[in-house]
mmCIF file of C-alpha atoms in Angstrom:
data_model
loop_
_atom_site.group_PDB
_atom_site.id
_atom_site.type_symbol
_atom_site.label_atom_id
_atom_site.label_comp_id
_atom_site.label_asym_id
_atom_site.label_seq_id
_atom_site.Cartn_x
_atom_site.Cartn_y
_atom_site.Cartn_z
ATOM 1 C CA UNK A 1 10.924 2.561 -13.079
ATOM 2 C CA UNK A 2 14.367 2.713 -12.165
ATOM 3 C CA UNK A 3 16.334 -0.766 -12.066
ATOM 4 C CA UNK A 4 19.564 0.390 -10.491
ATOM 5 C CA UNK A 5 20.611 0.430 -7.135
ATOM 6 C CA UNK A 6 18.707 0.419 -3.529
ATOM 7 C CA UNK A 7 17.403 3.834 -2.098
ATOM 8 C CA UNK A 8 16.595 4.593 1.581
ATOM 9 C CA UNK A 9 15.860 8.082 3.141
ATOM 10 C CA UNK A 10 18.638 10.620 4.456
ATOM 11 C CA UNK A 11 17.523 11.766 7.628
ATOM 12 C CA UNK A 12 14.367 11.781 9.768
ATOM 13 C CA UNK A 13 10.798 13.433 8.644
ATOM 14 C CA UNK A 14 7.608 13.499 11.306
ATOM 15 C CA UNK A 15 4.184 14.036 11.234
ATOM 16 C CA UNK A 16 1.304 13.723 13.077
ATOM 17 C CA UNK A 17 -2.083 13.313 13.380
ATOM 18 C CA UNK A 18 -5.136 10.404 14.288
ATOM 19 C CA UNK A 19 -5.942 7.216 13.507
ATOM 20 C CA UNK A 20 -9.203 7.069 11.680
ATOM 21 C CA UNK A 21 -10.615 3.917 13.568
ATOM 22 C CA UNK A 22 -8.932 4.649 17.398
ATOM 23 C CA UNK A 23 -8.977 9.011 17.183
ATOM 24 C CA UNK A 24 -6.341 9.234 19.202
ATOM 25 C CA UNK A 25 -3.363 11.002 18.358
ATOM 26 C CA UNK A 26 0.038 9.744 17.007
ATOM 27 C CA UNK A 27 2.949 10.875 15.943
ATOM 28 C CA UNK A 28 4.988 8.677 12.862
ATOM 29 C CA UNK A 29 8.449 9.775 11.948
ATOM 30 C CA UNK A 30 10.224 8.282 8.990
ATOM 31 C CA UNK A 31 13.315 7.605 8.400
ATOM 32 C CA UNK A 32 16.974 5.976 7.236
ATOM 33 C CA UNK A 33 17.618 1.963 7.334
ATOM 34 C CA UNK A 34 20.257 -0.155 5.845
ATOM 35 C CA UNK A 35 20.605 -2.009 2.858
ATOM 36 C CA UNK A 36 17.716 -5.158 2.094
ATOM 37 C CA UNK A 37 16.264 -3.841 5.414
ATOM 38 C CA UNK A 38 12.431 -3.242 3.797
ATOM 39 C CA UNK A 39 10.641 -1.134 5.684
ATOM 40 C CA UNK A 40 10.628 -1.595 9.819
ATOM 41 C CA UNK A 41 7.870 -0.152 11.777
ATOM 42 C CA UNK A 42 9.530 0.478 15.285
ATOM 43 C CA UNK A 43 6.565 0.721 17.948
ATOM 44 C CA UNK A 44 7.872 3.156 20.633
ATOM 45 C CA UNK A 45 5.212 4.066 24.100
ATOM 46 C CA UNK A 46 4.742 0.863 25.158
ATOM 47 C CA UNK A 47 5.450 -0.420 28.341
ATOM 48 C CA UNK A 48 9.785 -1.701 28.788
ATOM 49 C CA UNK A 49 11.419 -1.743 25.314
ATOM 50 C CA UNK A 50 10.387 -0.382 21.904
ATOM 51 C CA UNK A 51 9.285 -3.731 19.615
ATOM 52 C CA UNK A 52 9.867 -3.725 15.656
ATOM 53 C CA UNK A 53 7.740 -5.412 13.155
ATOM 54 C CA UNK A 54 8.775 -5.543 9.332
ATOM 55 C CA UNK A 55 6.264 -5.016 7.258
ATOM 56 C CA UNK A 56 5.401 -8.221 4.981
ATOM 57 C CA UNK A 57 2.636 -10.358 4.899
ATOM 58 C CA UNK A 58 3.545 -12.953 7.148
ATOM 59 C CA UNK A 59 3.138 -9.959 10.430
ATOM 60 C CA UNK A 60 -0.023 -9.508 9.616
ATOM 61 C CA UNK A 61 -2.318 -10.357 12.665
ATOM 62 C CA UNK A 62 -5.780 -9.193 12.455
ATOM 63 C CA UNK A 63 -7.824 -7.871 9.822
ATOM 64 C CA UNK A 64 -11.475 -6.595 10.886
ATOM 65 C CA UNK A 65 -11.864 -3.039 9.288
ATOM 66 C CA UNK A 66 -7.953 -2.311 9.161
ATOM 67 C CA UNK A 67 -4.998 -4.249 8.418
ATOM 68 C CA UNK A 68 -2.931 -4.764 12.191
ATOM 69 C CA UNK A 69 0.820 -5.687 11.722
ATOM 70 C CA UNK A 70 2.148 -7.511 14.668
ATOM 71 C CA UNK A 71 4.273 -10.038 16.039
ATOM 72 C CA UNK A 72 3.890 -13.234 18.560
ATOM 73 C CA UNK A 73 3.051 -11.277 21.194
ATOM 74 C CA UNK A 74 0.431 -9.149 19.880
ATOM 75 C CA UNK A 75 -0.455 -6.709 17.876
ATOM 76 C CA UNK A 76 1.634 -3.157 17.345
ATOM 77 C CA UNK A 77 0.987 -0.678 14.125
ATOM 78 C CA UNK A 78 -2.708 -0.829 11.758
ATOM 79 C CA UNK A 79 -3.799 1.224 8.867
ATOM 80 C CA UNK A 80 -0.463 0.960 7.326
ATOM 81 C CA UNK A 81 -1.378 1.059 3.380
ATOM 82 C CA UNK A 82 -1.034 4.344 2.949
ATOM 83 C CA UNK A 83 2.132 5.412 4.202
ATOM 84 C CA UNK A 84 3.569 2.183 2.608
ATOM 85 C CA UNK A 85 1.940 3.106 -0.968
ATOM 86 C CA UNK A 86 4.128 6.886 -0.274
ATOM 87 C CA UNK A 87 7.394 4.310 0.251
ATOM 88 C CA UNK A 88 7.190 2.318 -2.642
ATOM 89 C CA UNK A 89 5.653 4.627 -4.692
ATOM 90 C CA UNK A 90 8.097 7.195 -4.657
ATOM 91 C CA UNK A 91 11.248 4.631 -4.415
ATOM 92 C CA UNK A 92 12.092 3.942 -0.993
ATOM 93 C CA UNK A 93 13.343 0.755 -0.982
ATOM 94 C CA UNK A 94 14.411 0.457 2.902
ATOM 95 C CA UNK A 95 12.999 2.805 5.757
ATOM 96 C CA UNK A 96 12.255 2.665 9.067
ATOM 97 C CA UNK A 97 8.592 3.938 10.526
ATOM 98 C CA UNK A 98 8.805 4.925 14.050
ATOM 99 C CA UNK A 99 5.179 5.328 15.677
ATOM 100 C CA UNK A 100 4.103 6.123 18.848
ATOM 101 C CA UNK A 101 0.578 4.670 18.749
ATOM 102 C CA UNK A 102 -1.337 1.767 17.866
ATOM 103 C CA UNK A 103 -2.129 3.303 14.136
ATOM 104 C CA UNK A 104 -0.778 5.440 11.467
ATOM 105 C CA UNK A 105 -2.337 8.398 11.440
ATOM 106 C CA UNK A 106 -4.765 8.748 8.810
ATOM 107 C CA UNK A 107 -3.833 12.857 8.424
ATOM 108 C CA UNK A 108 -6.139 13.738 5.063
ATOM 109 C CA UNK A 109 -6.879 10.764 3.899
ATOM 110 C CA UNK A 110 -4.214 10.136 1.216
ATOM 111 C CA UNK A 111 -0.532 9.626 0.430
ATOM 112 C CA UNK A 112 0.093 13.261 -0.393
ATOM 113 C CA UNK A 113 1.366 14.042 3.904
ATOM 114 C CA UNK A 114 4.067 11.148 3.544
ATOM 115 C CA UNK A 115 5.229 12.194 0.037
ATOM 116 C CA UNK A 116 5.852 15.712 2.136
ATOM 117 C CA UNK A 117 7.456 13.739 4.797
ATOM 118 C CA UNK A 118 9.451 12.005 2.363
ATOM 119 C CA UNK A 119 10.556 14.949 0.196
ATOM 120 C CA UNK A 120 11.678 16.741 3.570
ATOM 121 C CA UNK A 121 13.955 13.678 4.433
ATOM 122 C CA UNK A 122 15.138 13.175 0.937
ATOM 123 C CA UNK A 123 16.055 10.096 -0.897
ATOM 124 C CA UNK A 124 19.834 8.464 -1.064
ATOM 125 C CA UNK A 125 20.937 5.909 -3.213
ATOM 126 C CA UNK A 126 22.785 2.758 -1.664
ATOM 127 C CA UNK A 127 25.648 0.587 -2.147
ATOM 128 C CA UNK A 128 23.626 -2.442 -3.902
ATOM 129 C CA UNK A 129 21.343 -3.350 -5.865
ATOM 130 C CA UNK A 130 17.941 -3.146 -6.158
ATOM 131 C CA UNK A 131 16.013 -6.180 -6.040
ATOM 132 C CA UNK A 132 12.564 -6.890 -7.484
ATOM 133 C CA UNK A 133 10.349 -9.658 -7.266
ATOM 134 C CA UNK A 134 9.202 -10.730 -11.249
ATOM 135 C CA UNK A 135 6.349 -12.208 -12.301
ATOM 136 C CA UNK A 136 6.478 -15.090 -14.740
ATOM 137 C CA UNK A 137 3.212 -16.305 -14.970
ATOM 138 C CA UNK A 138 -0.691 -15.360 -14.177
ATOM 139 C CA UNK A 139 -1.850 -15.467 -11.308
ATOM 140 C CA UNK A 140 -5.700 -14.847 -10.212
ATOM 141 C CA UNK A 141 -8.373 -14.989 -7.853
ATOM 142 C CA UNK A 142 -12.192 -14.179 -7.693
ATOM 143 C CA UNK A 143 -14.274 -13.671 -4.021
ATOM 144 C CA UNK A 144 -17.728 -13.474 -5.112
ATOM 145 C CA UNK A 145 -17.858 -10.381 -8.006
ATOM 146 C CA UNK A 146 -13.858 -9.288 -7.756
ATOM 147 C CA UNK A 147 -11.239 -10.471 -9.440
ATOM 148 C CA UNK A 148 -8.001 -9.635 -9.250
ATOM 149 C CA UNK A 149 -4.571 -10.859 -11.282
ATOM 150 C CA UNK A 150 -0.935 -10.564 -11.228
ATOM 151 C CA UNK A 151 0.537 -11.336 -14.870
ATOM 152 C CA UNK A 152 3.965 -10.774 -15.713
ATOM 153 C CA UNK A 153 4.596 -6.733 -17.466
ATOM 154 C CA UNK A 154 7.653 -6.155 -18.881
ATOM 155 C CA UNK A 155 7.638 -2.336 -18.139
ATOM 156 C CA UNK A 156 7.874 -2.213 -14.541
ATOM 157 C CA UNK A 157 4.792 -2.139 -12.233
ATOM 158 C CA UNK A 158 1.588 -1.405 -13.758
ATOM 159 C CA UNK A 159 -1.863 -1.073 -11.327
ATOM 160 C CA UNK A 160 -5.571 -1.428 -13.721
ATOM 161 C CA UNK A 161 -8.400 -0.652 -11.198
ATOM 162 C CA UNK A 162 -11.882 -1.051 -12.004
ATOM 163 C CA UNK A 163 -14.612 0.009 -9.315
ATOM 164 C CA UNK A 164 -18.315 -0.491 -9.758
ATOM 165 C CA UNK A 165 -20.082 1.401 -6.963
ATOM 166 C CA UNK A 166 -23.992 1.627 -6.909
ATOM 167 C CA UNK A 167 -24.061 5.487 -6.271
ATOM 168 C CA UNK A 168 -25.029 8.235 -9.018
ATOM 169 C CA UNK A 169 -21.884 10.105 -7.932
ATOM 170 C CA UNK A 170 -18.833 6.941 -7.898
ATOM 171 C CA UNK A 171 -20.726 4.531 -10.350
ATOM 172 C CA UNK A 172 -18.117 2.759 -12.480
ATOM 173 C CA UNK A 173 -14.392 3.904 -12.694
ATOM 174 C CA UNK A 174 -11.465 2.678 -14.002
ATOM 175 C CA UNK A 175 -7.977 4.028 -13.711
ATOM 176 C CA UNK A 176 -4.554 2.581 -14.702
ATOM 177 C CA UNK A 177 -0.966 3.257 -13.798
ATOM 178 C CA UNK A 178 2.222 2.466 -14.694
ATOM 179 C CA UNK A 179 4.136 3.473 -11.527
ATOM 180 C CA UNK A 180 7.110 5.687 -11.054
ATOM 181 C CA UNK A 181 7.721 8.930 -8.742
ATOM 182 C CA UNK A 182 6.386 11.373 -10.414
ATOM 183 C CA UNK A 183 3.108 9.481 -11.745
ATOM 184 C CA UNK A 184 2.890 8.449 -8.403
ATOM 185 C CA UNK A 185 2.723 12.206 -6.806
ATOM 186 C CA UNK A 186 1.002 13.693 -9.292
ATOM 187 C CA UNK A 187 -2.118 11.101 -9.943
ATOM 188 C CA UNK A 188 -2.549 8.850 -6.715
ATOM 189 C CA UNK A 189 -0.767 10.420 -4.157
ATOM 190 C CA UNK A 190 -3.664 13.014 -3.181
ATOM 191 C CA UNK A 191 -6.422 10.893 -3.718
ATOM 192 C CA UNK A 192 -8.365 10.343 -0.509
ATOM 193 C CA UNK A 193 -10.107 7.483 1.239
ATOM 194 C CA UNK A 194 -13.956 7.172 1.399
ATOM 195 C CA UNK A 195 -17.132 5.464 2.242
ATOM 196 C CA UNK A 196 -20.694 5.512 2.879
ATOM 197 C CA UNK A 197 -22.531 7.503 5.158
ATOM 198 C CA UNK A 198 -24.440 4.517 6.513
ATOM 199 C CA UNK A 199 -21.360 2.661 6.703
ATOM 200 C CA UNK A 200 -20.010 5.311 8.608
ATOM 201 C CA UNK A 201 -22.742 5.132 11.092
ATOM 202 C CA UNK A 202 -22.530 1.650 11.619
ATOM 203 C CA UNK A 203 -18.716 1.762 12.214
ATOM 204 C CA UNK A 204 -18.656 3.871 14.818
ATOM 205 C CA UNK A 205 -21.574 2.534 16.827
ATOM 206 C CA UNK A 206 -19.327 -0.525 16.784
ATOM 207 C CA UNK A 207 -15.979 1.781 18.140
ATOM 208 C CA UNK A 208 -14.135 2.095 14.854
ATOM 209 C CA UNK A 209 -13.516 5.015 12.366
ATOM 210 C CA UNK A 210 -14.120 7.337 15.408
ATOM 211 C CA UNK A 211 -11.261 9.238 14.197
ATOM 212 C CA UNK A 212 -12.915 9.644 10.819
ATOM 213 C CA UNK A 213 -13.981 13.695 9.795
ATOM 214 C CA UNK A 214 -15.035 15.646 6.206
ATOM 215 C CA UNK A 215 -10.981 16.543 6.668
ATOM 216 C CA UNK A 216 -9.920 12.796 5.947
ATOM 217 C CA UNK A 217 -12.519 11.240 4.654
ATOM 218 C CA UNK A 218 -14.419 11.235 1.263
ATOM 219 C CA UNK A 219 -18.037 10.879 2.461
ATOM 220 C CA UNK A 220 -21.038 10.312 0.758
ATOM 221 C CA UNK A 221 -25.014 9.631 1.314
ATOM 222 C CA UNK A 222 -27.732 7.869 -1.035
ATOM 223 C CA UNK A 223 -27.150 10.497 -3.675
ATOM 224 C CA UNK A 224 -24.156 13.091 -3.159
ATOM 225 C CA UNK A 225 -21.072 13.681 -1.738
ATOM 226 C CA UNK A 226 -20.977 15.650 1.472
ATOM 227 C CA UNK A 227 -17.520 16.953 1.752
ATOM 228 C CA UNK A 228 -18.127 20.865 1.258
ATOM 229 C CA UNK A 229 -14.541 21.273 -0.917
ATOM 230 C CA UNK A 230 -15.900 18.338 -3.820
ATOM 231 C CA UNK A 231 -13.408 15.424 -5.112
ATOM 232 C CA UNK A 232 -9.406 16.439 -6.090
ATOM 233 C CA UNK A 233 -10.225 14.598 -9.520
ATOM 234 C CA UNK A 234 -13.415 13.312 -11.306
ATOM 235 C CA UNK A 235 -12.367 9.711 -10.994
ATOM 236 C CA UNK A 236 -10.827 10.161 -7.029
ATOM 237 C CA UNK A 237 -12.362 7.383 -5.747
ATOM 238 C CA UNK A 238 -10.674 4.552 -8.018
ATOM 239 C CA UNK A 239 -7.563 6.821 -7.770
ATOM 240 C CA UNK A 240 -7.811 5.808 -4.492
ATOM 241 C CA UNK A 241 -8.159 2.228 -4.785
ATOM 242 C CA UNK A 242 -4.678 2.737 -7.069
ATOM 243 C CA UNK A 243 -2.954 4.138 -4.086
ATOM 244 C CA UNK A 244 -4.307 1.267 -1.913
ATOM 245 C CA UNK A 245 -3.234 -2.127 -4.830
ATOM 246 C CA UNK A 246 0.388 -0.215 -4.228
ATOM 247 C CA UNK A 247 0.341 -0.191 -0.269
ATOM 248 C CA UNK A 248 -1.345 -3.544 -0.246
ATOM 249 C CA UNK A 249 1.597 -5.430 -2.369
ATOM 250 C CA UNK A 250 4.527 -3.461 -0.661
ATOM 251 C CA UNK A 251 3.927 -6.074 1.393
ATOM 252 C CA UNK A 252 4.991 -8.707 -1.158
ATOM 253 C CA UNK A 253 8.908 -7.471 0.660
ATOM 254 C CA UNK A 254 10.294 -6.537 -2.733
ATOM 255 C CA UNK A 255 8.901 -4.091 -5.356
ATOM 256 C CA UNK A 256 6.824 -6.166 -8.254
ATOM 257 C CA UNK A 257 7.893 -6.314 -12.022
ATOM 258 C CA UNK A 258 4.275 -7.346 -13.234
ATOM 259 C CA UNK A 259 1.065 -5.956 -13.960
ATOM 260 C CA UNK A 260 -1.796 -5.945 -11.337
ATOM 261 C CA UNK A 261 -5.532 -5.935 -12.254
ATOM 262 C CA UNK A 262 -8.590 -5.671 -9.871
ATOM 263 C CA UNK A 263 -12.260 -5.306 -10.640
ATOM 264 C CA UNK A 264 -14.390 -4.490 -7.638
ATOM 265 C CA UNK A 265 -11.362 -5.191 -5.293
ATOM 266 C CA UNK A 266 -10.221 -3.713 -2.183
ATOM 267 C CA UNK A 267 -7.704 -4.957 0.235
ATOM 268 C CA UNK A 268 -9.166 -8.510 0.971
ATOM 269 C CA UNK A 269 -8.659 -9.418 -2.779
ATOM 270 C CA UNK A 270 -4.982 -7.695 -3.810
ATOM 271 C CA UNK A 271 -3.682 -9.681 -0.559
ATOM 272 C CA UNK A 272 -5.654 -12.648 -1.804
ATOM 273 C CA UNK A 273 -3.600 -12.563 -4.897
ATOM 274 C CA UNK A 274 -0.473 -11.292 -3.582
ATOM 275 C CA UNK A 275 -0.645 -14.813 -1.404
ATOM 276 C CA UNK A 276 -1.331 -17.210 -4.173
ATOM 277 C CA UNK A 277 1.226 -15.594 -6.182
ATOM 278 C CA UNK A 278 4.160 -16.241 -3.384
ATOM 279 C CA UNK A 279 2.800 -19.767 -2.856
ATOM 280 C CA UNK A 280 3.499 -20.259 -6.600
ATOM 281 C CA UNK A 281 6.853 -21.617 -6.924
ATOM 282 C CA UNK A 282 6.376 -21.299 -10.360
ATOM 283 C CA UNK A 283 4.746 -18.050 -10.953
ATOM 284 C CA UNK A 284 8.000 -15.793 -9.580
ATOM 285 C CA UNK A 285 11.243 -15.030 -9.276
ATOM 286 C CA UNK A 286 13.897 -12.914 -7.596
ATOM 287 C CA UNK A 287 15.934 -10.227 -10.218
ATOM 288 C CA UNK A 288 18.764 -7.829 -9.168
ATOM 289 C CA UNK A 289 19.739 -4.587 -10.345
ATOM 290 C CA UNK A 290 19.571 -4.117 -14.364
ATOM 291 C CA UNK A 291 19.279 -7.593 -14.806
ATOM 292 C CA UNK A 292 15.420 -6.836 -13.986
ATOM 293 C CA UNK A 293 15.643 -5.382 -17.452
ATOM 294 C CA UNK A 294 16.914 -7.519 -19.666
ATOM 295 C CA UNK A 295 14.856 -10.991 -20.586
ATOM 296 C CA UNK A 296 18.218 -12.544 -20.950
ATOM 297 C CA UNK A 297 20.670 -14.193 -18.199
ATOM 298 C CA UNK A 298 19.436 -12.532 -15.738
ATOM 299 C CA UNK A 299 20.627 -12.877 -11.879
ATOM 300 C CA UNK A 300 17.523 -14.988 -9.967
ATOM 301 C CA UNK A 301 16.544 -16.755 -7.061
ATOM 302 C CA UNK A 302 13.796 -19.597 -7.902
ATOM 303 C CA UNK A 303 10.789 -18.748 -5.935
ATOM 304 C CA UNK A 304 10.584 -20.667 -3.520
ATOM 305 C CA UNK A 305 7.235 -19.517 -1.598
ATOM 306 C CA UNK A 306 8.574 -17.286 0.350
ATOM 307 C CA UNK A 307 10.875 -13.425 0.673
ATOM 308 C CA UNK A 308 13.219 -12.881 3.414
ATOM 309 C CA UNK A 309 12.063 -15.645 5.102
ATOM 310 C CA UNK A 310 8.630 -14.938 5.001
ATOM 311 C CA UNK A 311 5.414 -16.921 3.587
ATOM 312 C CA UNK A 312 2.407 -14.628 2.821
ATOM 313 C CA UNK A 313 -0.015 -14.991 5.324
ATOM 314 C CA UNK A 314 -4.013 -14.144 5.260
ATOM 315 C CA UNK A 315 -5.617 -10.589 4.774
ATOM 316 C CA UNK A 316 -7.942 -8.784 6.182
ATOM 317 C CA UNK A 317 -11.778 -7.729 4.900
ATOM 318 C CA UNK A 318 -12.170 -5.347 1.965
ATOM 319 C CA UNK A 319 -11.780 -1.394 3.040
ATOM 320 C CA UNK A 320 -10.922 1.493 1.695
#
């Protein structure tokens, strides 16, 4: 991981596609903000004036089957993890995502469309530093059989997944990751989303993953998995959940110096521990710039509960 100075985007990308709960179609473009801006989803379509909604814990609203950023007077962007996990995975620090539509287009199921999106807009460093939030001391929480922890990692930002799914095809996986760019692209980034054929059934008689298809979706019934084309790797499916821990804890504001680990986790649980690790005056700190790697006088803010203002809020139910 780099330690230097901020990064935004140099000009405008687009793509488009459907959300995988609504179907309908949307359009996302990405693009340049200023310094310490974070990222900014700007809703546009809506009736008078466009409405903005950073993307941090604190916005989020509602939580039942997709995480829904919004502000006081309602809701405006959901499904956000995985064009966040393209962001801060490839080392945007401060971006602005313009949508048109009340969800981020799920396009095939991975990271790999944004990383496009972002390599056609480019990358430009900025006039400050980067700043990081650090972790100085464990921090964990269990719901039921998962577990997940945030412990302090002196290399950067390292993600240990550990799945245990009751299917002869997913079973048990584990994958770790210690994230920069080009680990990012080459081992997450096309992993794909997935679930259960009965699941699948039951979400859409209840109007949700309506936009779902073989073309974004990793599918799979009692015994096999459907999709006609097979997995993109062996272990895809905790690959995945990789890809999601980073989207998830973008929304800590501030990349993470620590080391994340989750066994059977999913959304509900990394937010869990994202939340108890920002309540924990104690547990973190704010480091600039190359003082992120050095252990000695560096440049802090005390933790104080909350980034740029904001206190992490609740999450939403675990999905993929």
């Amino acid at each position: 991981m780099k330690f230097s100075r901020q990064t935004t985007l140099r000009a405008q990308a687009t793509v488009a596609g459907v959300g995988v709960h609504s179907g309908s179609p949307v359009t996302l473009t990405l693009g340049p903000a200023p310094v310490d801006a974070g990222y900014i989803f700007i809703r546009t379509g809506l009736e008078g004036s466009d409405r903005e909604v950073q993307a941090t814990a604190e916005q989020v609203i509602a939580t039942e089957f997709a995480t829904v950023l919004g502000d006081r007077d309602g809701p405006l962007v959901s499904t956000a993890e995985h064009v966040l996990a393209a962001l801060r995975g490839m080392g945007v620090d401060n971006a602005t995502i313009e949508i048109d539509g009340p969800e981020v287009p799920i396009m095939d199921g991975s990271a790999a469309p944004f990383i496009a999106a972002i390599d056609q807009a480019g990358i430009v460093a900025q006039p400050a530093q980067r700043r990081f939030i650090q972790v100085l001391k464990p921090v964990s929480v269990a719901i039921g059989d998962s577990f997940g922890e945030l412990r302090p990692f002196a290399g950067g930002f390292r993600a240990e997944i550990e799945i245990d799914f009751a299917h002869p095809v997913i079973g048990k996986q584990s994958y770790a990751l210690e994230l920069n760019p080009e680990r990012f692209r080459r081992e997450v980034g096309r992993a794909r989303t997935f679930g259960m054929m009965c699941d699948q059934a039951r979400l859409w008689s209840a109007g949700y993953a309506l936009g779902s298809s073989f073309e974004n979706t990793l599918v799979f019934d009692d015994e096999r998995l459907l999709n006609p084309e097979g997995l993109r790797y062996a272990d895809e499916c905790a690959r995945h959940k990789v890809l999601d821990v980073i989207g998830d804890l973008a929304l800590a504001g501030l990349p993470l110096l620590g080391a994340y680990r989750s066994v059977r986790g999913g959304h509900k649980l990394n937010h869990a521990v994202l939340t108890a690790l920002l309540r924990d005056r104690a547990a973190w700190r704010v480091v600039e710039g190359e003082a992120a790697r050095r252990t000695t006088r560096p440049v802090v803010e005390a933790g104080s509960g909350i980034v740029g203002g904001r206190i992490a809020a609740a999450y939403g139910p675990d999905v993929s």
